[in-house]
CSV table of C-alpha atoms in Angstrom, one decimal:
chain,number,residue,atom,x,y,z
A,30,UNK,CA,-100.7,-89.7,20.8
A,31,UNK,CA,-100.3,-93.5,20.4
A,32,UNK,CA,-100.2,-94.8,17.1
A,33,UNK,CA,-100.6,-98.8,16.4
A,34,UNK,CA,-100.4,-99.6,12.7
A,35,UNK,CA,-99.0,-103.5,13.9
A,36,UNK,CA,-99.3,-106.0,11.5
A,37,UNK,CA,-99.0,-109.4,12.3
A,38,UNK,CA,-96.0,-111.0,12.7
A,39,UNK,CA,-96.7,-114.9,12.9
A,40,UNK,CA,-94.8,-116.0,10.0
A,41,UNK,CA,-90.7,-115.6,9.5
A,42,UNK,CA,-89.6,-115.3,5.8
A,43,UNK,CA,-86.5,-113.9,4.8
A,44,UNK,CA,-86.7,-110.8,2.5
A,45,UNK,CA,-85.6,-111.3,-1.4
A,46,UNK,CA,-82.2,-110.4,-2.0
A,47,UNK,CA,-82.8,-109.7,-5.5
A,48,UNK,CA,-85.8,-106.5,-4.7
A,49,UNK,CA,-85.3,-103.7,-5.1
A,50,UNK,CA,-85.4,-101.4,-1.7
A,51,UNK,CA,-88.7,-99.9,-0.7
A,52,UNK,CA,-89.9,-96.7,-2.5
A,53,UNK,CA,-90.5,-95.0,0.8
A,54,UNK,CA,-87.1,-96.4,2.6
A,55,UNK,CA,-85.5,-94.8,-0.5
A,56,UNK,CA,-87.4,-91.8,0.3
A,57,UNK,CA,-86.7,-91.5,3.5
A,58,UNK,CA,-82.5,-92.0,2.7
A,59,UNK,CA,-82.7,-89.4,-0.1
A,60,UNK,CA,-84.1,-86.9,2.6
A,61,UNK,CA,-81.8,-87.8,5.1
A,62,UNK,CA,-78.9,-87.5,2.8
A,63,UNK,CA,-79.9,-84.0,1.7
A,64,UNK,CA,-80.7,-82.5,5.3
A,65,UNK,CA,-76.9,-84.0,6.5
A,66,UNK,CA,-75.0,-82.7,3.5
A,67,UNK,CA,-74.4,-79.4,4.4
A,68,UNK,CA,-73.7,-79.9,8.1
A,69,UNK,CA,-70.9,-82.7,6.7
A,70,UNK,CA,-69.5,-80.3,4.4
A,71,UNK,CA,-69.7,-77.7,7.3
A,72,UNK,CA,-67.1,-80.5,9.4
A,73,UNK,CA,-64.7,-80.5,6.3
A,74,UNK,CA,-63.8,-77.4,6.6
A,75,UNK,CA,-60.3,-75.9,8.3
A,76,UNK,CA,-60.6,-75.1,11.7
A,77,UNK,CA,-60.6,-71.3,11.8
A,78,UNK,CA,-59.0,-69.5,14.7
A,79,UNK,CA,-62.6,-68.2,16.6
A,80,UNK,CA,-63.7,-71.6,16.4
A,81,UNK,CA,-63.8,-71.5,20.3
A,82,UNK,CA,-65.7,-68.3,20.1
A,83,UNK,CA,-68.0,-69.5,17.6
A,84,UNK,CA,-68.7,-72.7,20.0
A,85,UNK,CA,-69.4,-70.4,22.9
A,86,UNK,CA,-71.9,-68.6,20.6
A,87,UNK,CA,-73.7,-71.7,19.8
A,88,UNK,CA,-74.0,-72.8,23.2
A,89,UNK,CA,-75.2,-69.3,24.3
A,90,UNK,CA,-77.6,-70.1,21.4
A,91,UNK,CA,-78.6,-73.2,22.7
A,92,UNK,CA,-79.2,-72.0,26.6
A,93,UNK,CA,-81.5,-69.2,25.1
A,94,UNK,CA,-83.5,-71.3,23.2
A,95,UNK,CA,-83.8,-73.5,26.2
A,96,UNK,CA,-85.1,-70.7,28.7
A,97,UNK,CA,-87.4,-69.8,26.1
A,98,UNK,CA,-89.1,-72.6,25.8
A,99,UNK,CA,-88.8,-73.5,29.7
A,100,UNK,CA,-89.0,-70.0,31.4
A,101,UNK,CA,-90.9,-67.6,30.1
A,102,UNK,CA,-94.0,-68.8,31.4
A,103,UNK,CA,-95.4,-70.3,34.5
A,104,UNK,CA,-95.6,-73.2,35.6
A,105,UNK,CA,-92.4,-74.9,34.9
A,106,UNK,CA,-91.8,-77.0,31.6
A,107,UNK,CA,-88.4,-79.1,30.7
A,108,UNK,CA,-87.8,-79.5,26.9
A,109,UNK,CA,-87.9,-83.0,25.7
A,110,UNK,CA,-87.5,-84.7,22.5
A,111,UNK,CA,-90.8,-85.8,21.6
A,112,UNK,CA,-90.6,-89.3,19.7
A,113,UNK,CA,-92.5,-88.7,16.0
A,114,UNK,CA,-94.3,-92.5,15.5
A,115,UNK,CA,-95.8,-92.8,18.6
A,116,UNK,CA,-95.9,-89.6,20.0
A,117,UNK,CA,-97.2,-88.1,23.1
A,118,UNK,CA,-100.9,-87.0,23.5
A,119,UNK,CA,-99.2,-83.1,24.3
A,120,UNK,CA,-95.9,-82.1,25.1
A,121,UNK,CA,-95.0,-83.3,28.6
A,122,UNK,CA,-96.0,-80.2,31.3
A,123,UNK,CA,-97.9,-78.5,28.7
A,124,UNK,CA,-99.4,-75.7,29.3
A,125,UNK,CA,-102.8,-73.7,29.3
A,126,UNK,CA,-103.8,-72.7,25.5
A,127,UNK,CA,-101.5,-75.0,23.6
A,128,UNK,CA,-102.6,-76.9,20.7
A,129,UNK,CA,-101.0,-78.7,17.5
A,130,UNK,CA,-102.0,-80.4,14.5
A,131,UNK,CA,-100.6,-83.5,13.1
A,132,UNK,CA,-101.6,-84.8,9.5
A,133,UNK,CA,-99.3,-88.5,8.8
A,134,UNK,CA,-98.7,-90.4,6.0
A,135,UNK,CA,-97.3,-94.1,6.3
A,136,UNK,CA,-96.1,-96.9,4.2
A,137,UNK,CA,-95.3,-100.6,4.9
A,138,UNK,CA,-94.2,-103.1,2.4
A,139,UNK,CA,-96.1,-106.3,4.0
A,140,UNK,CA,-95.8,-109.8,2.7
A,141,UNK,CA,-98.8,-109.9,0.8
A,142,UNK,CA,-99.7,-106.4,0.1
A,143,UNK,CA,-98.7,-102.5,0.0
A,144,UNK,CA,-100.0,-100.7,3.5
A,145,UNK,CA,-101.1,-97.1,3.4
A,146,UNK,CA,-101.7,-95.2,6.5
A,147,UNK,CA,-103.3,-91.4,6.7
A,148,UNK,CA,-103.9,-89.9,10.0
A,149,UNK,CA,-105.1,-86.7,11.5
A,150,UNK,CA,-104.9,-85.4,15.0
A,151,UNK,CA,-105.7,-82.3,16.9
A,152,UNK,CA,-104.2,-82.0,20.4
A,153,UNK,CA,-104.6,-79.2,22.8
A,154,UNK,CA,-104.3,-78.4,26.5
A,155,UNK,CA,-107.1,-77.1,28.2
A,156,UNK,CA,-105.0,-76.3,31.5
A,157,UNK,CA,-102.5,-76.4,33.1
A,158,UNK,CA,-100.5,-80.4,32.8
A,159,UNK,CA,-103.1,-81.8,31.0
A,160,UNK,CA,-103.1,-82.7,27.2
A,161,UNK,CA,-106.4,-84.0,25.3
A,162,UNK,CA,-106.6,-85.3,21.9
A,163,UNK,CA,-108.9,-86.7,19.3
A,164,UNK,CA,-107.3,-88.5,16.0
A,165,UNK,CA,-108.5,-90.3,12.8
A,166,UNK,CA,-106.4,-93.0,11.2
A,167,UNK,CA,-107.0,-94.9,8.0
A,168,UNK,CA,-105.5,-97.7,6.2
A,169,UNK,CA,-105.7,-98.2,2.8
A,170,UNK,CA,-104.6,-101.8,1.8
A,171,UNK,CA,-103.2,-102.5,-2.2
A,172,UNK,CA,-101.4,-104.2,-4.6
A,173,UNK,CA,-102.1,-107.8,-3.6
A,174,UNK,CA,-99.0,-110.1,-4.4
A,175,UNK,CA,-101.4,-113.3,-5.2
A,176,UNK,CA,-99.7,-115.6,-2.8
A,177,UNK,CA,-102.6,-117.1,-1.2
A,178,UNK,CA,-103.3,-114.5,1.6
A,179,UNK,CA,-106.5,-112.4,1.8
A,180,UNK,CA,-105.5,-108.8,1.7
A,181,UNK,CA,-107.4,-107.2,4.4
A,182,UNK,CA,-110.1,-104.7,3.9
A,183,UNK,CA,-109.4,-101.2,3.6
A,184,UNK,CA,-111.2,-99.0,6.9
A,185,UNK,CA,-111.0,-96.4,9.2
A,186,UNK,CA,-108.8,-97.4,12.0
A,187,UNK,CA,-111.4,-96.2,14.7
A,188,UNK,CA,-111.5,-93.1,16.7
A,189,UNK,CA,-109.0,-92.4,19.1
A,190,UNK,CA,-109.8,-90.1,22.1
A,191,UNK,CA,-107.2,-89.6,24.8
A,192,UNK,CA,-105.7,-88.3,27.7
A,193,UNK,CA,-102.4,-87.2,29.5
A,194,UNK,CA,-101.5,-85.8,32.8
A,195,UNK,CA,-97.8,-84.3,33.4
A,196,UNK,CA,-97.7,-85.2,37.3
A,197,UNK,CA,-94.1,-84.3,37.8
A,198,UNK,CA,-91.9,-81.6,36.1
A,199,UNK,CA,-88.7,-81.3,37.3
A,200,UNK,CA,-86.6,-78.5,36.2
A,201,UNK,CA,-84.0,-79.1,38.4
A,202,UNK,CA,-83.4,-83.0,37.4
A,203,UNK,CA,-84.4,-82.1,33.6
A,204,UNK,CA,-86.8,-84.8,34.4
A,205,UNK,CA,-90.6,-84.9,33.6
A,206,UNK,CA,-93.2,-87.7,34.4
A,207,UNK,CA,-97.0,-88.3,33.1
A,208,UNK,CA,-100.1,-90.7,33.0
A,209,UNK,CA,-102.2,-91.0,30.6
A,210,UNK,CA,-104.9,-93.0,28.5
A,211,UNK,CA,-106.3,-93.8,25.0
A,212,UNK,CA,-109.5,-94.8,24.2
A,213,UNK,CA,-110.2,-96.5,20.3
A,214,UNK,CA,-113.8,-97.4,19.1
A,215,UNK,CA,-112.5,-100.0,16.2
A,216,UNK,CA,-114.2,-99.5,13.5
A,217,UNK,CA,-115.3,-101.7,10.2
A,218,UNK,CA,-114.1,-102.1,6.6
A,219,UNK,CA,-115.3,-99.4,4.2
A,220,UNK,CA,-117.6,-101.7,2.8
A,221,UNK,CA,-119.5,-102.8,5.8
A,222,UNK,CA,-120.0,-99.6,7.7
A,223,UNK,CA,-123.2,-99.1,6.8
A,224,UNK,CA,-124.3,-102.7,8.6
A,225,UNK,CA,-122.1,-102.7,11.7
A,226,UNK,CA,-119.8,-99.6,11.7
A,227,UNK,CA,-118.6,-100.1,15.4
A,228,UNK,CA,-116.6,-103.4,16.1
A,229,UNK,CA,-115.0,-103.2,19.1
A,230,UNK,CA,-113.3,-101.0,21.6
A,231,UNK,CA,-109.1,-100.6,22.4
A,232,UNK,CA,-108.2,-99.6,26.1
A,233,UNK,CA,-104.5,-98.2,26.4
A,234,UNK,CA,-103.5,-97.0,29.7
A,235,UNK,CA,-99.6,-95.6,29.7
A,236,UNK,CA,-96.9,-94.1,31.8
A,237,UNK,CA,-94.3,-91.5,30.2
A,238,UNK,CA,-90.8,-91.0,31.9
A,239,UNK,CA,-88.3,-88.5,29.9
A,240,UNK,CA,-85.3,-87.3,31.1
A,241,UNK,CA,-82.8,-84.5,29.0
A,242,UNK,CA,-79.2,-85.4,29.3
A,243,UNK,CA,-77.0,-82.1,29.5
A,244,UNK,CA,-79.4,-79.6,26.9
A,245,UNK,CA,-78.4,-81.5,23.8
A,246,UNK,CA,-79.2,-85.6,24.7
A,247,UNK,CA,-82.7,-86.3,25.5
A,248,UNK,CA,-84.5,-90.2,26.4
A,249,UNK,CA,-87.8,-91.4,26.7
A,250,UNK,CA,-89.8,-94.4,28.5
A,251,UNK,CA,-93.5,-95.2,26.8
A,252,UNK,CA,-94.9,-98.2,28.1
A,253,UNK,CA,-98.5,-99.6,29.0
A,254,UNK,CA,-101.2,-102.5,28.7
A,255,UNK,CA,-103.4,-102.8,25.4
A,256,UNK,CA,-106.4,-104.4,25.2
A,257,UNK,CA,-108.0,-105.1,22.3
A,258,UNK,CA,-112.0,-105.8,22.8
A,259,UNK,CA,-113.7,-107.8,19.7
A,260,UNK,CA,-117.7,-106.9,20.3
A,261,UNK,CA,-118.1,-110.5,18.5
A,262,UNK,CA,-115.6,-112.4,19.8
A,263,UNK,CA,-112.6,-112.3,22.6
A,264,UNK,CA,-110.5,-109.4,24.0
A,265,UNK,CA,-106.7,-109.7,23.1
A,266,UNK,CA,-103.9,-108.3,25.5
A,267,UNK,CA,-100.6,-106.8,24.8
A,268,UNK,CA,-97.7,-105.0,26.6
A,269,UNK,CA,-95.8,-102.2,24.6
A,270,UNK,CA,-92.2,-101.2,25.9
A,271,UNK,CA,-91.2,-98.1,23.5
A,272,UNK,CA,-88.0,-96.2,24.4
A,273,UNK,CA,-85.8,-93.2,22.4
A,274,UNK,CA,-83.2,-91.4,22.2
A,275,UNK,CA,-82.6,-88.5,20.7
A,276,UNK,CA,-79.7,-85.5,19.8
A,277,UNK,CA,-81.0,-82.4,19.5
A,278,UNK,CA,-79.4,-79.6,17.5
A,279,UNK,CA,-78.2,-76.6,19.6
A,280,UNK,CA,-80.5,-73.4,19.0
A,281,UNK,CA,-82.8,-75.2,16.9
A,282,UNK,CA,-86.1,-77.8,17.4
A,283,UNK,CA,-84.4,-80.2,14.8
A,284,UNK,CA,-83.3,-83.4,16.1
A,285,UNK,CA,-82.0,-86.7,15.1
A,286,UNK,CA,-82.6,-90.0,16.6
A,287,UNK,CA,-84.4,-93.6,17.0
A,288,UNK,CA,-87.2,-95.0,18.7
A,289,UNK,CA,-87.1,-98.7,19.8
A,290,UNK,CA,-90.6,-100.2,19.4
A,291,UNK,CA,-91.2,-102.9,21.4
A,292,UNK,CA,-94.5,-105.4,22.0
A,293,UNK,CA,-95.4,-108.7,23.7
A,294,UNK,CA,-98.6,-110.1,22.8
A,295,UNK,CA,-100.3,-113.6,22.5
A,296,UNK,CA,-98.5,-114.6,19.2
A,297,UNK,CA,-94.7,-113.7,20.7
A,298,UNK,CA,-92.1,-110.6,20.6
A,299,UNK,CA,-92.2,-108.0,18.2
A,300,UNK,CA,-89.4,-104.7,17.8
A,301,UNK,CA,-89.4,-102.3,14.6
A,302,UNK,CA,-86.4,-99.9,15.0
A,303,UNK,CA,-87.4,-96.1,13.9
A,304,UNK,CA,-84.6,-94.0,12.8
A,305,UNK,CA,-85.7,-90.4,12.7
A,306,UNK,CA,-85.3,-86.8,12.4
A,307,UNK,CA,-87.4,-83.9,12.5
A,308,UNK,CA,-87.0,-80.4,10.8
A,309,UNK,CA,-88.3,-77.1,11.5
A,310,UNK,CA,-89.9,-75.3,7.9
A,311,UNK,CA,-91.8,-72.4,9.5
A,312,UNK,CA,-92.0,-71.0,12.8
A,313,UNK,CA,-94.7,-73.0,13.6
A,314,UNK,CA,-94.5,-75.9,11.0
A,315,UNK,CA,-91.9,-79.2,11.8
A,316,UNK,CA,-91.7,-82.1,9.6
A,317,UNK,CA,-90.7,-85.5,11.1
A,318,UNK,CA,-89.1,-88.6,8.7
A,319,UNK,CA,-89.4,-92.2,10.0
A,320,UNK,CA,-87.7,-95.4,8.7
A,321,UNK,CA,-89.4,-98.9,10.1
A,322,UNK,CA,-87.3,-101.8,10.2
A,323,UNK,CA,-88.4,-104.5,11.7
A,324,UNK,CA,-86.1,-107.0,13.5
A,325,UNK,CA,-88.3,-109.8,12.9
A,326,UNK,CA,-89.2,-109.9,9.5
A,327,UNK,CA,-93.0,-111.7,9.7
A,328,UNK,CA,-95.2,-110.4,7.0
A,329,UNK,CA,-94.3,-107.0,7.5
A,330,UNK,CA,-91.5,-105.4,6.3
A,331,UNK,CA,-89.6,-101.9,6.2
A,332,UNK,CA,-92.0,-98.8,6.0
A,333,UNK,CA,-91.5,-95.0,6.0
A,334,UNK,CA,-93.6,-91.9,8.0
A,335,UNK,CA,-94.1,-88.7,7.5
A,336,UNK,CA,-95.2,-86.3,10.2
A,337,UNK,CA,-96.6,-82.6,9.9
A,338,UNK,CA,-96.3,-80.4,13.2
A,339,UNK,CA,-98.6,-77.7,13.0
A,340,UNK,CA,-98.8,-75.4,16.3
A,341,UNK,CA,-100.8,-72.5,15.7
A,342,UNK,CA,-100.7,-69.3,17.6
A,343,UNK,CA,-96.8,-70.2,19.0
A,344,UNK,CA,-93.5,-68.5,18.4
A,345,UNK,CA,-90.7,-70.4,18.4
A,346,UNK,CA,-87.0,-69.7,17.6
């Protein structure tokens, strides 16, 4: 799944030393501090004589959890780190009778105003290699700073259809491949549905590369064309170069990591950097945290994401 919440990013202001930082950044720390504590406290402690044995455990552990997840079905399927802001339509070689819900949650402190973003997805695989998906975002716009710019209108982002074809799995090279497309009808403010609902039409074309490094190290290519089709006025072209990395925790689905969010449009350069991590709650229930901050602060500034990973019907370690 691809998700664009860009603002733009014509104007370069520096942010005010003297504000506070961002309730969701703060957030997102607090969390992050929590979920590390008890693996630093872990590190402090004495090296105990089976340490060796208990590091041959873990990666016994680890080489299970792999097989699972890559063996014990047909066809073949390498385990990747999927990146949690713009994330893939369906897990790269996925399978017949998958499926997975994501419900998100955003926050961006812009220039002008507060940016809340709510999305929900539900993406499945109907055979073999090939993911489909259908989402809904929203932004809700508030808390106008007074400083001469309009805040835009609140709306439904539009709805996103999509797309994605696993054309090469390589379980030998730990490497997997895939095409795919997204399709968004833009939609209008809240307030002026009921005259023109439908404004234009986004075309997103992609190519996914990932590669697992060893079974702990994984990296990620996601980059395509976006075209942006105004019904009333021009179509607007950009070229989006995202890339991650990401350490996965032996046994386990939780990872830690980054995503590097890169875009080229008419109006220049644009890169957020997106630390991350995701946690496994439930068998079946993950929960990904993700920090924006932007290298070029324009009018919008550092955000926070939260991700919920429902996959029903799957059993996972």
């Amino acid at each position: 799944m691809l998700l664009h919440f860009h603002s733009p990013a014509h104007l370069f202001s520096q942010p005010d030393p003297q504000s506070p930082p961002h309730p969701g950044i703060r957030i997102f720390l607090a969390t992050l501090l929590v979920w590390l504590l008890p693996t630093l406290a872990r590190a402090q402690q004495p090296t105990a004589p089976d340490s060796s044995s208990r590091i041959r455990q873990s990666e016994r552990a680890d080489d299970q959890y792999i097989t699972e997840v890559e063996d014990a079905r047909e066809p073949d399927k390498v385990l990747h780190a999927e990146p949690l802001y713009i994330d893939l339509i369906r897990d790269l070689g996925a399978r017949k009778g998958e499926q997975e819900w994501n419900v998100g949650l955003g926050l961006t402190d812009n220039l002008s105003y507060d940016s809340h973003q709510v999305l929900v997805e539900y993406e499945w695989a109907p055979v073999n290699r090939l993911g489909l998906e259908v989402e809904v975002p929203l932004t809700f716009n508030s808390n106008s700073r007074n400083n001469g710019r309009e805040r835009p209108r609140s709306r439904v982002n539009g709805l996103k259809t999509a797309f994605q074809y696993s054309f090469y799995v390589s379980a030998k090279h730990q490497t997997s491949m895939a095409v795919g497309y997204i399709n968004e009808l833009e939609m209008n403010s809240f307030d002026r549905l009921g005259r023109r609902p439908v404004t234009g039409n986004g075309y997103s074309p992609f190519l996914v590369a990932a590669k697992r490094w060893g079974s702990n190290f994984h990296s990620l290519i996601y980059t395509g064309p976006i075209a942006s089709q105004q019904f009333a006025g021009p179509t607007h072209w950009s070229y989006q170069h995202n890339t991650s990395l990401h350490y996965m925790i032996p046994g386990t689905r939780n990872f830690l990591g980054a995503e590097f969010n890169k875009l080229w449009s008419g109006t220049g350069f644009d890169m957020t950097i997106r630390p991350q991590m995701r946690v496994g709650v439930a068998d079946n229930l993950l929960v990904g945290i993700v920090g924006g901050i932007p290298i070029n602060r324009g009018e919008e500034g550092l955000s926070s994401f939260i991700r919920l990973i429902y996959e029903p019907g799957h059993k996972h370690r």
